[in-house]
PDB file of C-alpha atoms in Angstrom:
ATOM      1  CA  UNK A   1       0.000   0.000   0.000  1.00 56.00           C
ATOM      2  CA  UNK A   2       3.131   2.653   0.780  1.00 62.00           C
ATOM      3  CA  UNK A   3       3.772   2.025  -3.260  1.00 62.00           C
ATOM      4  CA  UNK A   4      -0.294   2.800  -4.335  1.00 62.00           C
ATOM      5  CA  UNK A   5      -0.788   6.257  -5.443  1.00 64.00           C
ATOM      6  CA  UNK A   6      -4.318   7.713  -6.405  1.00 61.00           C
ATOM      7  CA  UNK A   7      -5.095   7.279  -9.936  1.00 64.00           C
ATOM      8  CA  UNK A   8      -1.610   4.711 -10.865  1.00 59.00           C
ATOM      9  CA  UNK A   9      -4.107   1.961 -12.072  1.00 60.00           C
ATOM     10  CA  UNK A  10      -5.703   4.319 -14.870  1.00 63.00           C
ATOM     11  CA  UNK A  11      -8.826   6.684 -14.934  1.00 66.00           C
ATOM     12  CA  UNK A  12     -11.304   4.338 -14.624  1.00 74.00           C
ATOM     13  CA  UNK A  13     -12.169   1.401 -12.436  1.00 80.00           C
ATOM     14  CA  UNK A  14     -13.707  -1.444 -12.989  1.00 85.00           C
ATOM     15  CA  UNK A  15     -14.546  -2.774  -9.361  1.00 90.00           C
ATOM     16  CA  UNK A  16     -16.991  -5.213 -10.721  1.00 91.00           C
ATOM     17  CA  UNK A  17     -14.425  -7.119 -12.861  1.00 91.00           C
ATOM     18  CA  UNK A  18     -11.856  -7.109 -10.343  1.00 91.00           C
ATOM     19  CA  UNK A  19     -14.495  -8.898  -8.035  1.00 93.00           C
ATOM     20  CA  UNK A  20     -14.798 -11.699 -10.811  1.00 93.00           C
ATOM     21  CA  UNK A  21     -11.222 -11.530 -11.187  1.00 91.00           C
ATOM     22  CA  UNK A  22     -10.984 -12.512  -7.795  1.00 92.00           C
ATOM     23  CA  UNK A  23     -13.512 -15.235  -7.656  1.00 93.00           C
ATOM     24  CA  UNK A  24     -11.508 -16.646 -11.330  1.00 93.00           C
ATOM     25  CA  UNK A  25      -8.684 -16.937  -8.842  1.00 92.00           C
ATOM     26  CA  UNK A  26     -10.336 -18.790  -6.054  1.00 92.00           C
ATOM     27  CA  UNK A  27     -11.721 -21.182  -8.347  1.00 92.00           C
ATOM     28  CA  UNK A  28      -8.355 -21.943  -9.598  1.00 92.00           C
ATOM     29  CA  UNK A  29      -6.811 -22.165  -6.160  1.00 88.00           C
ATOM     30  CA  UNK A  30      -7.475 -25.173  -3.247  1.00 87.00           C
ATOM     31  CA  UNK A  31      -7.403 -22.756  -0.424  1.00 85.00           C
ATOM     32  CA  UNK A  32     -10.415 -23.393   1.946  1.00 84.00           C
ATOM     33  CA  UNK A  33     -10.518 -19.561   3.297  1.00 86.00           C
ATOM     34  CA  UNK A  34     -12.417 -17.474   0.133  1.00 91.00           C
ATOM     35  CA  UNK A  35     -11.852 -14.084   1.830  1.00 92.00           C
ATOM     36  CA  UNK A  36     -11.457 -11.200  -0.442  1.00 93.00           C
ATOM     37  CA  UNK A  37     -10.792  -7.741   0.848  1.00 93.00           C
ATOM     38  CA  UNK A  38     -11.821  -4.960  -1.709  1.00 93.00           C
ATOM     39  CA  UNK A  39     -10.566  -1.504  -1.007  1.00 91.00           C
ATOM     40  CA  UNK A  40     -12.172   1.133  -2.909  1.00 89.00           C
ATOM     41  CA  UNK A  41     -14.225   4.220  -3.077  1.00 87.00           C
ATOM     42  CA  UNK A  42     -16.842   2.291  -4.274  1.00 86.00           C
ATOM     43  CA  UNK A  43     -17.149   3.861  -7.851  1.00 84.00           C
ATOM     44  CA  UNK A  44     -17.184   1.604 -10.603  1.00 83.00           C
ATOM     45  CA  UNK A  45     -16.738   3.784 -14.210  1.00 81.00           C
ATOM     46  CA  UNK A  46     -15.547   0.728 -16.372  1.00 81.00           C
ATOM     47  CA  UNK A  47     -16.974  -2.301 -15.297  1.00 86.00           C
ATOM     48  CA  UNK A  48     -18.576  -5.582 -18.049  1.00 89.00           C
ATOM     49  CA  UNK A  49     -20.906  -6.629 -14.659  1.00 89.00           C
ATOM     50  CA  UNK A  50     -21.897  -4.561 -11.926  1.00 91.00           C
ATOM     51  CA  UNK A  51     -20.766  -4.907  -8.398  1.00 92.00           C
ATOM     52  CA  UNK A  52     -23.775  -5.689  -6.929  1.00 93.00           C
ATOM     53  CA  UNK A  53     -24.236  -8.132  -9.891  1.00 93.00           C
ATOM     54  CA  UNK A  54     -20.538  -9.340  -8.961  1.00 94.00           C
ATOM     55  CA  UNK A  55     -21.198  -9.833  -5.630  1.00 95.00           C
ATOM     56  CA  UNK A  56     -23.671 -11.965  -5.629  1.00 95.00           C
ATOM     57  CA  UNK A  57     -21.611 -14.313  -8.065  1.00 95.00           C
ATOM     58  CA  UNK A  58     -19.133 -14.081  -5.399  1.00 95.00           C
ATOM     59  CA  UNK A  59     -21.830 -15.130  -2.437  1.00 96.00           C
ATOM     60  CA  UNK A  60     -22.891 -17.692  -4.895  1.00 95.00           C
ATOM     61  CA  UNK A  61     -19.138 -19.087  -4.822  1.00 94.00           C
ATOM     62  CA  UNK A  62     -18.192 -18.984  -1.276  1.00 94.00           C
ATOM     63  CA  UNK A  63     -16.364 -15.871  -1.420  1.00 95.00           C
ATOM     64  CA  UNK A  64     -16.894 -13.167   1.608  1.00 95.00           C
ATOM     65  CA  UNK A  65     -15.854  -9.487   1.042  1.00 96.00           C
ATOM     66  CA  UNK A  66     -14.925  -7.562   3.229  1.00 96.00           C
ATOM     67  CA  UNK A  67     -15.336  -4.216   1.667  1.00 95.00           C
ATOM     68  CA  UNK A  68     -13.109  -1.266   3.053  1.00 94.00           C
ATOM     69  CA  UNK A  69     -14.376   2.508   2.102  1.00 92.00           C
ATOM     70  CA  UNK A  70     -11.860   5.125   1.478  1.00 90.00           C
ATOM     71  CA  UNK A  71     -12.063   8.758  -0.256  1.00 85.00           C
ATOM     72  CA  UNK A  72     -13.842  11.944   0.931  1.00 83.00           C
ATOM     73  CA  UNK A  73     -17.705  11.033   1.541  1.00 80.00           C
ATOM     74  CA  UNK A  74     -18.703  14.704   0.726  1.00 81.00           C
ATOM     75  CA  UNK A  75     -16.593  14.707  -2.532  1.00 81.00           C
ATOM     76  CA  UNK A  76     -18.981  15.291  -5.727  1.00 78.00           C
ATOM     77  CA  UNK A  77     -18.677  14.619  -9.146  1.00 73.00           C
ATOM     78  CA  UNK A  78     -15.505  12.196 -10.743  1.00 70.00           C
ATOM     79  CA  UNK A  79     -14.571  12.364  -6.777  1.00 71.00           C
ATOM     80  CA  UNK A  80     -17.651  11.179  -5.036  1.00 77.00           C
ATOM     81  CA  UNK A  81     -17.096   7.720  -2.769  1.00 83.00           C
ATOM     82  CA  UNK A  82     -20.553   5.083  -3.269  1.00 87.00           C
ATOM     83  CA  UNK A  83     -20.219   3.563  -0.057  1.00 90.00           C
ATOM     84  CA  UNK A  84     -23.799   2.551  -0.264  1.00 91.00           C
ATOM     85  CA  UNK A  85     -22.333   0.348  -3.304  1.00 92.00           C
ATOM     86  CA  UNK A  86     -19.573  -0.962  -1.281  1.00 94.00           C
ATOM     87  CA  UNK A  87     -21.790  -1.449   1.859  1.00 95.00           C
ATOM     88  CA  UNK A  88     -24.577  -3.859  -0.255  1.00 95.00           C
ATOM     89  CA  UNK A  89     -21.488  -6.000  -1.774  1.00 96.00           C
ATOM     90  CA  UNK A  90     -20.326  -6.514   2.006  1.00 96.00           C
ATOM     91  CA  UNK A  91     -23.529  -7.272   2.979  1.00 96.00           C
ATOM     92  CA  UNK A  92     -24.804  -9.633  -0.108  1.00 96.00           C
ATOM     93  CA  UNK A  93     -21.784 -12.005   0.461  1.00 96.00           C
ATOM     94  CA  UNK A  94     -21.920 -12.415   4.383  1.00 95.00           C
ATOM     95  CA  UNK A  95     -18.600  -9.690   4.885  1.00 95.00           C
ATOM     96  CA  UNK A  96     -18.909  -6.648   6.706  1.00 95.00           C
ATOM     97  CA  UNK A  97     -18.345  -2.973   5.373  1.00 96.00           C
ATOM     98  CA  UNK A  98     -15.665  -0.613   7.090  1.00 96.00           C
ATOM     99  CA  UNK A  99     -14.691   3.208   6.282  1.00 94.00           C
ATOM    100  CA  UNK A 100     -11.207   4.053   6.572  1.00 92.00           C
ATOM    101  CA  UNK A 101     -11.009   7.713   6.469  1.00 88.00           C
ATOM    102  CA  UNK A 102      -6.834   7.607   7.537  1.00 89.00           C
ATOM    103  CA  UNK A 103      -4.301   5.273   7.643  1.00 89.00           C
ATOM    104  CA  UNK A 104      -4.637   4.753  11.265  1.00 93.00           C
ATOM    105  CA  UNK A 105      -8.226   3.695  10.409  1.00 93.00           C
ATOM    106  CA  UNK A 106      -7.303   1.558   8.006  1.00 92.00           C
ATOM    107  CA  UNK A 107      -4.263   0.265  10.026  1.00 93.00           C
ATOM    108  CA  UNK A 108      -7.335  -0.617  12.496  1.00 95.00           C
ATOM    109  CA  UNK A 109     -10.140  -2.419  10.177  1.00 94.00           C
ATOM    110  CA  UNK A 110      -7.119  -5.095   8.946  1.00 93.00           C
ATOM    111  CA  UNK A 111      -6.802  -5.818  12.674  1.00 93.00           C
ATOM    112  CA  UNK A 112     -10.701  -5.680  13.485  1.00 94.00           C
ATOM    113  CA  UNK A 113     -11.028  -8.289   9.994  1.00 93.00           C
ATOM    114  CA  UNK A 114      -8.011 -10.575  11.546  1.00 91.00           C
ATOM    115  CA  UNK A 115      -9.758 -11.083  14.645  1.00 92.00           C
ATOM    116  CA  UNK A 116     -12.601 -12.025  12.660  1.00 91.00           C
ATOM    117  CA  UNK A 117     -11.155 -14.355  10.783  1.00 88.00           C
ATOM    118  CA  UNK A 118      -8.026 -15.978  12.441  1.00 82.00           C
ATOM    119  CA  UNK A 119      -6.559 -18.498  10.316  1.00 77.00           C
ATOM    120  CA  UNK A 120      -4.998 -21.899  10.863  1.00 70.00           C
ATOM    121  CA  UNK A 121      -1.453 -22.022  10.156  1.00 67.00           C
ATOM    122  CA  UNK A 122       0.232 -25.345  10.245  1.00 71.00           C
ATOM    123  CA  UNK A 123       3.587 -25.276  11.830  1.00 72.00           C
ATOM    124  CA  UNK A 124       6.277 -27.721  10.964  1.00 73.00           C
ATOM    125  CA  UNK A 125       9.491 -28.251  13.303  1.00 75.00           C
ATOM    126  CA  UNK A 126      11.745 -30.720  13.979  1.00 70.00           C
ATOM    127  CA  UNK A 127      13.334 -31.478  17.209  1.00 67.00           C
ATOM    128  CA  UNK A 128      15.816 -34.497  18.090  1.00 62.00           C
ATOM    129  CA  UNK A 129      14.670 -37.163  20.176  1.00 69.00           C
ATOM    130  CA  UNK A 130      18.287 -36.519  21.877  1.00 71.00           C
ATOM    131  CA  UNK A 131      19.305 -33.241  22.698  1.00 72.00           C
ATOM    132  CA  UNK A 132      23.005 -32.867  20.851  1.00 73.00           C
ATOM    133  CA  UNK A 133      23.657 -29.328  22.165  1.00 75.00           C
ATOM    134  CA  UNK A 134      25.727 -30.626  25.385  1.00 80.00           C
ATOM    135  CA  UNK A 135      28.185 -32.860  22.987  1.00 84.00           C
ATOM    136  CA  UNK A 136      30.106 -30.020  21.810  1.00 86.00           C
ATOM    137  CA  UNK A 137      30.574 -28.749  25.218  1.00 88.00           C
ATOM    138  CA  UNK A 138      31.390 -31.982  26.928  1.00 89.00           C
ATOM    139  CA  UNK A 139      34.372 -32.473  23.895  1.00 92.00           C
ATOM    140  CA  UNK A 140      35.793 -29.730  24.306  1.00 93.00           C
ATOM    141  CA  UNK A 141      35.998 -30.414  28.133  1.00 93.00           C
ATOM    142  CA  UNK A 142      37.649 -34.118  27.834  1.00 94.00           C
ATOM    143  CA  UNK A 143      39.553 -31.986  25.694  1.00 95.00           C
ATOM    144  CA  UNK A 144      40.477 -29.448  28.118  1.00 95.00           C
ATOM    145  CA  UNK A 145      40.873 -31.916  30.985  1.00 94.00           C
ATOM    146  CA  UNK A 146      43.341 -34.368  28.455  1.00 93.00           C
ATOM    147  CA  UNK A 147      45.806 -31.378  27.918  1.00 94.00           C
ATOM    148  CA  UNK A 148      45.764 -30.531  31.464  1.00 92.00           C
ATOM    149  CA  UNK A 149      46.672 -34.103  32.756  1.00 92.00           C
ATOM    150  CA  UNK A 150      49.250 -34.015  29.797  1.00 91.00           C
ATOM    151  CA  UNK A 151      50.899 -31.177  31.188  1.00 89.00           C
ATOM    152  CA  UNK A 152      50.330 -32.481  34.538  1.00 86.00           C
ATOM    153  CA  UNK A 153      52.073 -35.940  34.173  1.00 85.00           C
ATOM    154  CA  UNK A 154      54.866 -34.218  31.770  1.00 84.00           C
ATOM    155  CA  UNK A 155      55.361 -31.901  34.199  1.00 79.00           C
ATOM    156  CA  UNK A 156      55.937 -35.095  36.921  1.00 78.00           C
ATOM    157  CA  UNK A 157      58.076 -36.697  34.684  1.00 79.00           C
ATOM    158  CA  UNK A 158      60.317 -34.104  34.058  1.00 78.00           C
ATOM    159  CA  UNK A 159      60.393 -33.333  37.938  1.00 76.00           C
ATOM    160  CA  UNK A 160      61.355 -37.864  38.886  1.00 74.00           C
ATOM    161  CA  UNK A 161      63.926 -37.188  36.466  1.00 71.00           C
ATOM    162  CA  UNK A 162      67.502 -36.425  38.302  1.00 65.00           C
TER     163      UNK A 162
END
């Protein structure tokens, strides 16, 4: 998001084809989770299918959207945020509808939609029946202990000898 800039994907937006864009992709994926998070200002100016009609494709697949709403709400004209669209598409696929009016807003609905929907994520380690860590340690104290009775002994010798 640091990297998005208003207007970098074109003047127009097609918000209902990037929700059947989205469901394409599901369908071609195995994941079990069909979350979809759609931030916009909720005006569509391009789109083949409407959101609304988009939307309920999406319910229709087992995809949830959680639509976000960003933009000035009392902006007019090429401006003006729909979050009434944005709202219905939350609500037509079982998601929920958020306005972000700042970052720290926005910072806050990804938390509020991670609570919401905590996911399983399998862990894989590996751990020796035997803990090895000592084995270095205890070497390099026979070690220690063999050069000092070396010295020890060589020292004895040299000290029998007349």
């Amino acid at each position: 998001l640091d990297q998005t800039a208003v207007g970098m994907a074109g003047p127009h937006t097609a918000l209902g084809d990037a929700i059947g864009l989205g469901i394409r992709t599901f369908e071609a994926s195995e994941v079990e989770q069909r979350l979809m998070i759609l931030l916009s200002d909720g005006a569509d100016t391009a789109s083949r299918m409407t959101p609304v009609n988009a939307a309920a494709l999406a319910a229709e697949r087992g995809v949830t959207i959680y639509a976000i709403g960003v933009g000035d709400p009392e902006a007019s004209g090429e401006d003006k945020v729909d979050l009434a669209a944005l709202e219905e598409i939350a609500r037509q696929t079982g998601g929920q509808f958020f306005y972000a009016g700042d970052e720290a807003a926005l910072s806050e609905v990804y938390a509020e939609i991670d609570r919401q929907n905590p996911r399983a994520v399998e862990t894989v380690t590996y751990r020796p029946a035997l803990d090895l860590a000592y084995l270095p340690l205890a070497l390099a104290l026979v070690l220690v202990l063999g050069i000092v009775a070396a010295l020890h002994f060589s020292a004895r010798r040299k000290a029998a000898r007349p």
